Coordinates of C-alpha atoms in Angstrom, one line a residue:
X34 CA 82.1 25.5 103.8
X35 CA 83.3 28.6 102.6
X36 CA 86.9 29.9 104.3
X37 CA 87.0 33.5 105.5
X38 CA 90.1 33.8 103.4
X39 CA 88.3 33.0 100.6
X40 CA 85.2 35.7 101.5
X41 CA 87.6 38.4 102.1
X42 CA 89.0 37.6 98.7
X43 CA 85.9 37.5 97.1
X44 CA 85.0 40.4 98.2
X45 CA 87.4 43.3 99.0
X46 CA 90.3 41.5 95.9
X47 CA 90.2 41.5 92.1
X48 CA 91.9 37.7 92.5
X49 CA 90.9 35.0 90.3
X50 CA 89.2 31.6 91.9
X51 CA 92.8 29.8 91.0
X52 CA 94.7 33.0 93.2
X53 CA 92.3 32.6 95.6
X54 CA 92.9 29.0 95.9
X55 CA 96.5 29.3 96.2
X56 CA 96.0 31.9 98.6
X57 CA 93.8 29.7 100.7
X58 CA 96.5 27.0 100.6
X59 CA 98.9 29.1 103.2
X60 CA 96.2 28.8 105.7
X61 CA 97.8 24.8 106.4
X62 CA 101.4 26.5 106.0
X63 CA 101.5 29.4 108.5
X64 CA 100.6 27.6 111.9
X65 CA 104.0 25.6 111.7
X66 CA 105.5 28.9 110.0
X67 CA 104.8 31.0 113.0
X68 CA 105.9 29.0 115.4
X69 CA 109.1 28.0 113.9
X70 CA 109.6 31.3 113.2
X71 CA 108.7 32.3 116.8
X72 CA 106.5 35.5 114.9
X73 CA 103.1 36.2 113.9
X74 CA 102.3 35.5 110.6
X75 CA 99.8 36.9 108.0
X76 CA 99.2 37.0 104.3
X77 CA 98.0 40.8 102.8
X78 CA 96.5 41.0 99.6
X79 CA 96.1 44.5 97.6
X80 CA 92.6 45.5 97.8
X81 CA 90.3 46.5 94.3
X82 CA 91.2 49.7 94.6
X83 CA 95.3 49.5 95.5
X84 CA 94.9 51.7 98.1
X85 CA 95.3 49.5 100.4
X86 CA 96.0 45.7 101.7
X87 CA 93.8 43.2 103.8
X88 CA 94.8 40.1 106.0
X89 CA 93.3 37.4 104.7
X90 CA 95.4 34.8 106.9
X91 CA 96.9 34.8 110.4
X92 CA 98.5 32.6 112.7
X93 CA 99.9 33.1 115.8
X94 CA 102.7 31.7 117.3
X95 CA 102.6 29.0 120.2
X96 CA 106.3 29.3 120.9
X97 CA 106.1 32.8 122.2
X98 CA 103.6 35.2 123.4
X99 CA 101.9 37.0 120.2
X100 CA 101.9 40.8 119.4
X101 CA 98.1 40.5 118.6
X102 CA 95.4 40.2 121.6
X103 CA 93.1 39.3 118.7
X104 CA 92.2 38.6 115.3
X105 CA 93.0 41.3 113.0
X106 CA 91.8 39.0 110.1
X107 CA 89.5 41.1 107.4
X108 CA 91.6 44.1 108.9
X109 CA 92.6 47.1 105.7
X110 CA 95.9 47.7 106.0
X111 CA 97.1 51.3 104.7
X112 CA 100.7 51.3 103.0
X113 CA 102.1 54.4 105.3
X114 CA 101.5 51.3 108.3
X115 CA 103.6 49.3 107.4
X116 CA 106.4 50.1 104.4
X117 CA 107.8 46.6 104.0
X118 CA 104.6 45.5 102.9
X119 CA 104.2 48.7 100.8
X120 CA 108.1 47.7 99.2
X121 CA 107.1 44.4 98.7
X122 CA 104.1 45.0 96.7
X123 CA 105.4 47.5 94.6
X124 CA 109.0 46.3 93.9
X125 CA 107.7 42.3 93.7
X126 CA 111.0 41.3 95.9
X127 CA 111.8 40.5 99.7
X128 CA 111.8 42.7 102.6
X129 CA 114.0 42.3 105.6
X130 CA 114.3 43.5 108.7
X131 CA 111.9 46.5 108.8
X132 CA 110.4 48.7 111.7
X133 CA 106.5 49.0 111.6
X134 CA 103.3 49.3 114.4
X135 CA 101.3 46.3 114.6
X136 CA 97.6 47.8 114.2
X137 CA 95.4 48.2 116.4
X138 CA 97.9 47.3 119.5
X139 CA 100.1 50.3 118.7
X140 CA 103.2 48.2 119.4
X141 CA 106.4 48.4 117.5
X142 CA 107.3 45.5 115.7
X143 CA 110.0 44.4 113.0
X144 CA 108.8 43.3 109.9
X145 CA 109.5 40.6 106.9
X146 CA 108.2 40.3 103.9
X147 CA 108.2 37.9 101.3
X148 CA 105.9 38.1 98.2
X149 CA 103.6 35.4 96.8
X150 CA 103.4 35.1 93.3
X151 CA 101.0 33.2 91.2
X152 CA 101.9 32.7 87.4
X153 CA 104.4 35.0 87.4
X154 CA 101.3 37.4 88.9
X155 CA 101.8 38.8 92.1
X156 CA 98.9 38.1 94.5
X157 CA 100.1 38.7 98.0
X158 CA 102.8 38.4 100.4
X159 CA 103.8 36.4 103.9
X160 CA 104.7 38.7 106.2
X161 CA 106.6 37.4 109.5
X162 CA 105.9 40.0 112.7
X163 CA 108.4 39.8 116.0
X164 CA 108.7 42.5 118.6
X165 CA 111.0 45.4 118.1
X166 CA 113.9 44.9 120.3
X167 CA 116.9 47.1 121.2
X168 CA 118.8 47.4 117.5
X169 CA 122.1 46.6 117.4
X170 CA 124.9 49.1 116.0
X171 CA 125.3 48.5 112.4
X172 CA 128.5 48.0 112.2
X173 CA 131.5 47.9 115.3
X174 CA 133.8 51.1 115.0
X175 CA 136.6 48.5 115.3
X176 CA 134.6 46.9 112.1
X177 CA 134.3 50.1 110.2
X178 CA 137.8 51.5 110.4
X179 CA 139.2 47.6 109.5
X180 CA 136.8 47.9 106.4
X181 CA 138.1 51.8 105.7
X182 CA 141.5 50.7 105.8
X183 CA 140.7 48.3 102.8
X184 CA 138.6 51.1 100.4
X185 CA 140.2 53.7 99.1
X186 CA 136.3 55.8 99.9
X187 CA 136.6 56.5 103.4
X188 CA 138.3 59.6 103.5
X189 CA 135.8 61.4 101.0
X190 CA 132.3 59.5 101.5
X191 CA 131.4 60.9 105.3
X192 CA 131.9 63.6 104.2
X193 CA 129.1 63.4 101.7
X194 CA 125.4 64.4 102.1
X195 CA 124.1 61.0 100.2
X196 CA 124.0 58.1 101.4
X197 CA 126.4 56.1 99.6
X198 CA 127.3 52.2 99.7
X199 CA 129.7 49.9 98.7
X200 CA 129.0 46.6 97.2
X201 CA 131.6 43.7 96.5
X202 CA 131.6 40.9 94.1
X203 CA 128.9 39.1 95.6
X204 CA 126.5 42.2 95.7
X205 CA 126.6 42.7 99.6
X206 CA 127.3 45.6 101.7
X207 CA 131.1 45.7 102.4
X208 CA 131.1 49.6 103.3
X209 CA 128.8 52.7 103.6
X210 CA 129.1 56.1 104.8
X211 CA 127.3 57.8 108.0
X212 CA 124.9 59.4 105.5
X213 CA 123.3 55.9 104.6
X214 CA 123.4 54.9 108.2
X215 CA 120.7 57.6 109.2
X216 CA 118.9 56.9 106.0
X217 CA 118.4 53.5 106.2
X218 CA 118.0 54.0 110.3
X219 CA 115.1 56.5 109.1
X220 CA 113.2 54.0 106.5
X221 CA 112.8 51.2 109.7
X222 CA 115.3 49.1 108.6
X223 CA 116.8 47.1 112.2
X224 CA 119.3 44.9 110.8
X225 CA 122.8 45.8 110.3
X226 CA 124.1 47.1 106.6
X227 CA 127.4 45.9 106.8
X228 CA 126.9 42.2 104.8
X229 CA 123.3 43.3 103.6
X230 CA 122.2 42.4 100.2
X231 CA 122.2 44.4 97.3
X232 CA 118.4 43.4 97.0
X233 CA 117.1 44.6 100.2
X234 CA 118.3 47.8 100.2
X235 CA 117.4 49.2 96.5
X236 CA 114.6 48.4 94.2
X237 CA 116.2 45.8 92.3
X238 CA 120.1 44.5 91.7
X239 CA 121.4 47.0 88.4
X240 CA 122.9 44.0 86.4
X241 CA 125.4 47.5 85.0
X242 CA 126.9 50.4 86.4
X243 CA 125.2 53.1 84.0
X244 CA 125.6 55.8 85.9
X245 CA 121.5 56.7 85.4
X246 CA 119.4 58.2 88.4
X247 CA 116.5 55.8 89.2
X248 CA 114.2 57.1 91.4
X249 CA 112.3 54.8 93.6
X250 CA 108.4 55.8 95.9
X251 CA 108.1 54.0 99.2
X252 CA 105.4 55.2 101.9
X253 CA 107.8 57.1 103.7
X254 CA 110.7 57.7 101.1
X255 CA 111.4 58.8 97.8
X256 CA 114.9 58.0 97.0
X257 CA 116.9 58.7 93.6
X258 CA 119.6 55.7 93.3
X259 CA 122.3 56.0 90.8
X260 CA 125.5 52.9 91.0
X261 CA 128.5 54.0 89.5
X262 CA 131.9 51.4 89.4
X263 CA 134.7 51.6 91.9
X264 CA 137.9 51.2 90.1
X265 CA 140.4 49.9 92.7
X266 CA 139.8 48.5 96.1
X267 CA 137.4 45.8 97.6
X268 CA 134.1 47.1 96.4
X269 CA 133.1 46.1 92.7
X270 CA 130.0 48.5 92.8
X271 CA 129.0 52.1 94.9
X272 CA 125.6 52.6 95.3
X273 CA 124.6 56.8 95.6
X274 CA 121.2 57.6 97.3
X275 CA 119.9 60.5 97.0
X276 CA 116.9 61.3 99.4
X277 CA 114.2 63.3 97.2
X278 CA 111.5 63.0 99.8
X279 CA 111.7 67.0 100.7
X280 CA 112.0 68.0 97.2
X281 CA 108.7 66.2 96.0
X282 CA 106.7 67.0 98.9
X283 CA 106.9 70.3 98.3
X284 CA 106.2 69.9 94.5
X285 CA 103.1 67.9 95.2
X286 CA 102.2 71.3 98.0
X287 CA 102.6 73.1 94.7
X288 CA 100.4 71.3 92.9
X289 CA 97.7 71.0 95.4
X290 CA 98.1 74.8 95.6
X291 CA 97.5 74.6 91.9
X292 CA 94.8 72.6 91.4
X293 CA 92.5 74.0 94.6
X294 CA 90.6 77.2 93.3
X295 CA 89.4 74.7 90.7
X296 CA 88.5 72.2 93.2
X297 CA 87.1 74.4 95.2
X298 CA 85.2 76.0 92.4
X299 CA 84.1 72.9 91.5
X300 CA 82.7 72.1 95.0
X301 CA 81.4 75.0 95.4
X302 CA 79.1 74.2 92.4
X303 CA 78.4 70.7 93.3
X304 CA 77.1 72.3 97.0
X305 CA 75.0 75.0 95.7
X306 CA 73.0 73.3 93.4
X307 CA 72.9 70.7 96.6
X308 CA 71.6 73.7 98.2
X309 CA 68.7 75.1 95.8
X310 CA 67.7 71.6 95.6
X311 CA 66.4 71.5 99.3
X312 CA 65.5 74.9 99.3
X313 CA 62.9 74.0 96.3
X314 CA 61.6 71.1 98.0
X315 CA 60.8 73.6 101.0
X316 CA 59.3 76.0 98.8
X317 CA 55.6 74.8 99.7
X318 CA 56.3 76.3 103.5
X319 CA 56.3 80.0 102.3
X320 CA 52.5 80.7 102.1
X321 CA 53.3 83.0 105.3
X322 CA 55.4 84.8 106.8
X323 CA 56.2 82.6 109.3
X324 CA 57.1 79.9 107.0
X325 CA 59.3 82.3 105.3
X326 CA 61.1 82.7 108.2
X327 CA 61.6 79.4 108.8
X328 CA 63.1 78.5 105.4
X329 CA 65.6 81.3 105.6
X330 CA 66.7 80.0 108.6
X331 CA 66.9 76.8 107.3
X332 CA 68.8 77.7 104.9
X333 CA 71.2 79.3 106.4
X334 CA 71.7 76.7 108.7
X335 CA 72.0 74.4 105.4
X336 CA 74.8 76.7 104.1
X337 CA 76.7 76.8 107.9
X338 CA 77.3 72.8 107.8
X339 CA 78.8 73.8 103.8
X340 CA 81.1 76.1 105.9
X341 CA 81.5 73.3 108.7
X342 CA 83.7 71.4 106.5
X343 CA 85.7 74.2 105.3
X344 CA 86.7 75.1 109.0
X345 CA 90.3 75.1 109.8
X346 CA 89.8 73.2 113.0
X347 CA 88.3 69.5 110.5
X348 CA 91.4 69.8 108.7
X349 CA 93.7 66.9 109.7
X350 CA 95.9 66.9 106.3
X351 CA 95.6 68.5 102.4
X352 CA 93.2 65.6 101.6
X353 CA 91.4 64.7 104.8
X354 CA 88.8 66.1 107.4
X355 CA 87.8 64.8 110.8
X356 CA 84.3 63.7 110.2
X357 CA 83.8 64.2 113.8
X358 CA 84.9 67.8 114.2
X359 CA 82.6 68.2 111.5
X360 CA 79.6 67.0 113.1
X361 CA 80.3 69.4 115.7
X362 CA 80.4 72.1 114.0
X363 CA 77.0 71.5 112.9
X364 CA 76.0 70.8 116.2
X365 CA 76.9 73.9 117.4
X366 CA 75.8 75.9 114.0
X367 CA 72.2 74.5 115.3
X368 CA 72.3 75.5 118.3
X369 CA 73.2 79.3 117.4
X370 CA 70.9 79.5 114.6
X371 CA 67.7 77.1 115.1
X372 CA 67.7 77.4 118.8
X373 CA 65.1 79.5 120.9
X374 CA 64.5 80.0 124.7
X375 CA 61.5 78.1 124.4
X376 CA 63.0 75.2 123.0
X377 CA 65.1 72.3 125.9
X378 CA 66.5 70.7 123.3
X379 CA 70.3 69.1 123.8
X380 CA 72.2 67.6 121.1
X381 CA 74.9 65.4 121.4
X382 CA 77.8 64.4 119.1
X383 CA 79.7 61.2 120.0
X384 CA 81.4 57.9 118.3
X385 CA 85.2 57.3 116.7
X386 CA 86.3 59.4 114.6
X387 CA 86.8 58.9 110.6
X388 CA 88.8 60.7 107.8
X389 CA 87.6 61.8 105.0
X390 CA 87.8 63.6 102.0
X391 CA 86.0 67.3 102.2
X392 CA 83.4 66.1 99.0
X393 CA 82.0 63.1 101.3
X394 CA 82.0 65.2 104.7
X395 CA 80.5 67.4 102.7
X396 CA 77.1 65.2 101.7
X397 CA 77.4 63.9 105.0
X398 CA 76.7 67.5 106.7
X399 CA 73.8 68.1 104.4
X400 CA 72.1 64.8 105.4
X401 CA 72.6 65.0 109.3
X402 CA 71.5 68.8 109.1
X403 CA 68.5 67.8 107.3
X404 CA 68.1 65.0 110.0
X405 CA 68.5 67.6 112.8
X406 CA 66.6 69.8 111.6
X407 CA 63.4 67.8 110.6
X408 CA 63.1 66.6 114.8
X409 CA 64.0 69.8 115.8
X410 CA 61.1 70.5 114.0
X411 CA 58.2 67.5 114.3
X412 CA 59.7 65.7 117.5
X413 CA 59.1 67.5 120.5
X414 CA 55.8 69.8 120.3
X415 CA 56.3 73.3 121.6
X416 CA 57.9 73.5 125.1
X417 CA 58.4 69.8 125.5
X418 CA 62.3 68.7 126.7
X419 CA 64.3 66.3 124.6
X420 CA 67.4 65.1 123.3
X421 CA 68.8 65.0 119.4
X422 CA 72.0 62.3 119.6
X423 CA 74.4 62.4 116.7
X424 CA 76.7 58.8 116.5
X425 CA 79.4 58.1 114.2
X426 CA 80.4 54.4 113.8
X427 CA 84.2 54.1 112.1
X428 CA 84.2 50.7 110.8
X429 CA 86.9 51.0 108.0
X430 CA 86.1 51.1 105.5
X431 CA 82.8 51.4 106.1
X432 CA 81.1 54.2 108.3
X433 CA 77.6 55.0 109.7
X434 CA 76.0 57.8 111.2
X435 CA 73.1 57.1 113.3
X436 CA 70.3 60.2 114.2
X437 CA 68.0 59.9 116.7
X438 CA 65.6 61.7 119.1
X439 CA 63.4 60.8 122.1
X440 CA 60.7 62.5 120.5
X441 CA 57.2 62.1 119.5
X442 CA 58.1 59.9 116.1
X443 CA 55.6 59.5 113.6
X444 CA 54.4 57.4 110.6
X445 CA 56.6 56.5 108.1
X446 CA 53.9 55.5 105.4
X447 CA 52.0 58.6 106.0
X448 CA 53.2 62.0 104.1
X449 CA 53.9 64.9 106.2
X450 CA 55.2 68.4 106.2
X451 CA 59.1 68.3 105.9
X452 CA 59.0 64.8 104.7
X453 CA 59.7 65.8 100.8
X454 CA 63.2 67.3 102.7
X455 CA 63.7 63.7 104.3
X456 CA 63.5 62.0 100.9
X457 CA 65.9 64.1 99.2
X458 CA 68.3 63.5 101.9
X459 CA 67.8 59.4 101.5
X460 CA 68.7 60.6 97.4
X461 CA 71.8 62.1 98.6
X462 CA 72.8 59.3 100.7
X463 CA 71.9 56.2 97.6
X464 CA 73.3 59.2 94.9
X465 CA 76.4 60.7 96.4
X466 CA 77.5 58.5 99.5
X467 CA 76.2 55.0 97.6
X468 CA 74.8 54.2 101.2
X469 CA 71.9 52.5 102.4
X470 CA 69.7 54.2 104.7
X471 CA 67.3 52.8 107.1
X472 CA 64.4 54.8 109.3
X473 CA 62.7 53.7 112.7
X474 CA 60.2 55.7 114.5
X475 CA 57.7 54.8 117.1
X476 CA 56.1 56.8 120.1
X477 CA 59.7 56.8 121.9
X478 CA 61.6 58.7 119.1
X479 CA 63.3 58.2 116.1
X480 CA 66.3 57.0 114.7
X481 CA 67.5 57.1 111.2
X482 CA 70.5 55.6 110.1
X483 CA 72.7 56.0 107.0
X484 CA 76.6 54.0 106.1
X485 CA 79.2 55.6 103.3
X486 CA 82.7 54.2 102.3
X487 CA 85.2 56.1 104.2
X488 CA 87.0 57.7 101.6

């Protein structure tokens, strides 16, 4: 039988059989692991795409109460979560001793991370889990001003805007200035500095003071490190850290700010030809006036869910919009625009919300106002009362949106007015979302349902 370690592999990893294999193995190594190690346990590996990880083993300890009510095996993990797994992956060394939230619990927690390696590849890494408790001061003052006393730093460093520490023969902590205390405090790190290895603290041990920046990307930090020797005094080595994270986050706002007319040019393209599509496959309704009227107010109400996802109130960061506010909006552009006192229609938004980017919510809003629109127009006859639901399913990373109506339904193997409309929305969903899409209708109603990667 097939493991589910192996499956998720399989499927969501670009691992070999021989890495999956050895991946497998740690499933017979992490029940004694966790509770000798009185934590959860887990083994992430980086999905396809590297923009994420996924738990392909778990164990939970017997020793003490777990963080997890259940399985969060097959769960993405996404790197701003949890930076020790983030450092691990990207650096290929341990992590110790860092603050994270255990998803979906919301709890804090205090990470470790070890990474797995597979001919000299690296495949995943074992990551213990315990509760966060009440950290302990990094160092005694009693302990600090003994250590001052020995360097001849002390006097200079605090008053120094970098975070700077002092290494000894052996490569461990022996000193650091208040400056590295609130960074490292900042970046989740519980344990104290003061004896730390050189190794957990920067991306790898310089085997030479060359006096070089190296900068360094975790999910929360960019840091510039430079080492520089100490001449006299108990530390060998002193590490200088320079925080970047402010500088490049507003260099990447610059180059968002850059780059968006031509994105924005670019979708605007994309959506208008979207547009003139489904206004040609409607152009068989305007043999009267009526039907004229009718397409122009289609699409307007085509162009309004464009605008829906352009609306301040989706935006949840430079990249993303809330699917879900999005939906809304069309909801409500319906109402204003398609709506008449003859019709008692009601439609309802509802389901978890997803992020997006604005291209996919973007084909989204063109398919679910093309499905609101076709039973606003064939499910209830004139004057009859009914309901239009709108449901978004968040499965991460997979989503699906599920229309529906209480209406009249009809016959999916018969042609019909409108139906030319339908089709080009099922394009839209295979073409731009790479979805499947699925339609049931009977004397009750209707409900057509479509999935996308959330993306």
């Amino acid at each position: 039988m097939i493991s589910a370690t192996r499956l998720l592999c399989q499927k969501y990893t670009d691992l070999t059989d021989a890495e999956i294999a050895h991946i497998e193995s740690y499933n017979q190594l992490i029940p004694a692991l966790a509770n000798a190690e009185r934590a959860d346990v887990f083994v992430d590996c980086r999905t396809s795409s590297g923009r994420s990880a996924i738990v392909v083993c778990e164990a939970k300890p017997q020793t003490v109460p777990s963080n997890y009510h259940s399985t969060i095996l097959g769960m993405l993990i996404q790197w701003r979560d949890e930076p020790a797994v983030d450092r691990s992956f990207r650096l290929g060394v341990p992590t110790v001793g860092v603050r994270a939230v255990s998803m979906p619990e919301d709890r804090r927690i205090v990470q470790s991370v070890e990474p797995i390696f597979w001919e000299e590849r690296l495949i995943g890494v074992l990551i213990y889990e315990r509760p966060a408790v009440a950290v302990e001061a990094l160092v005694s003052p009693e302990e600090q001003e003994t250590e001052e006393n020995d360097l001849d730093w002390a006097a200079v460093s605090r008053y120094v805007d970098d975070a700077v520490l002092f290494l000894d023969e052996k490569d461990l902590v022996c000193g650091f200035n208040p400056a590295a205390e609130a960074l490292y405090r900042g970046m989740g790190y519980t344990g104290a500095l003061m004896g730390m290895p050189a190794s957990n603290i920067q991306p790898s041990t310089l085997e030479e003071c060359d006096g070089e920046r190296h900068e360094s990307s975790m999910v929360n930090r960019v840091l510039q490190y430079r080492t520089v020797p100490v001449p006299s005094g108990k530390a060998k080595t002193a590490l200088i850290i320079h925080d970047m994270t402010g500088q490049r986050k507003l260099e990447q706002e610059l180059a968002f700010q850059r780059t968006a007319l031509r994105e924005l040019r670019h979708r605007t393209k994309n959506n208008l030809q979207m547009i003139a599509n489904l206004t040609r496959s409607r152009s068989y309704e305007a043999d009267d006036p009526a039907a004229v009227q009718t397409a122009l107010l289609d699409t307007a109400n085509r162009l309004l869910s464009l605008t829906a996802t352009l609306d301040g109130i989706v935006q949840v960061s430079l990249e993303k919009v809330s699917l879900l506010q999005v939906l809304e909006q069309i909801r409500k552009y319906t109402l204003q625009t398609l709506m008449t006192p003859a019709k008692s229609i009601s439609i309802r938004v509802c389901g978890e919300d997803a992020q997006v980017s604005a291209d996919c919510a973007t084909s989204v809003a063109l398919v679910v106002n093309e499905l609101v629109q076709n039973a606003l127009k064939y499910a209830f006859p004139t004057g009859t009362v009914g309901t239009i639901g709108i449901e978004l399913h968040s499965g991460r990373p997979i989503c699906k949106i599920t229309v529906w109506d209480n209406g009249v339904g009809f016959q999916k193997e018969k042609t019909r007015p409108g139906g030319m409309g339908l089709e080009l929305a099922a394009t839209i969903v295979r073409e731009k979302l790479t979805g499947e899409w699925s339609v049931e209708s009977g004397p009750t109603g209707t409900r057509v349902s479509f999935d996308f990667l959330e993306q």
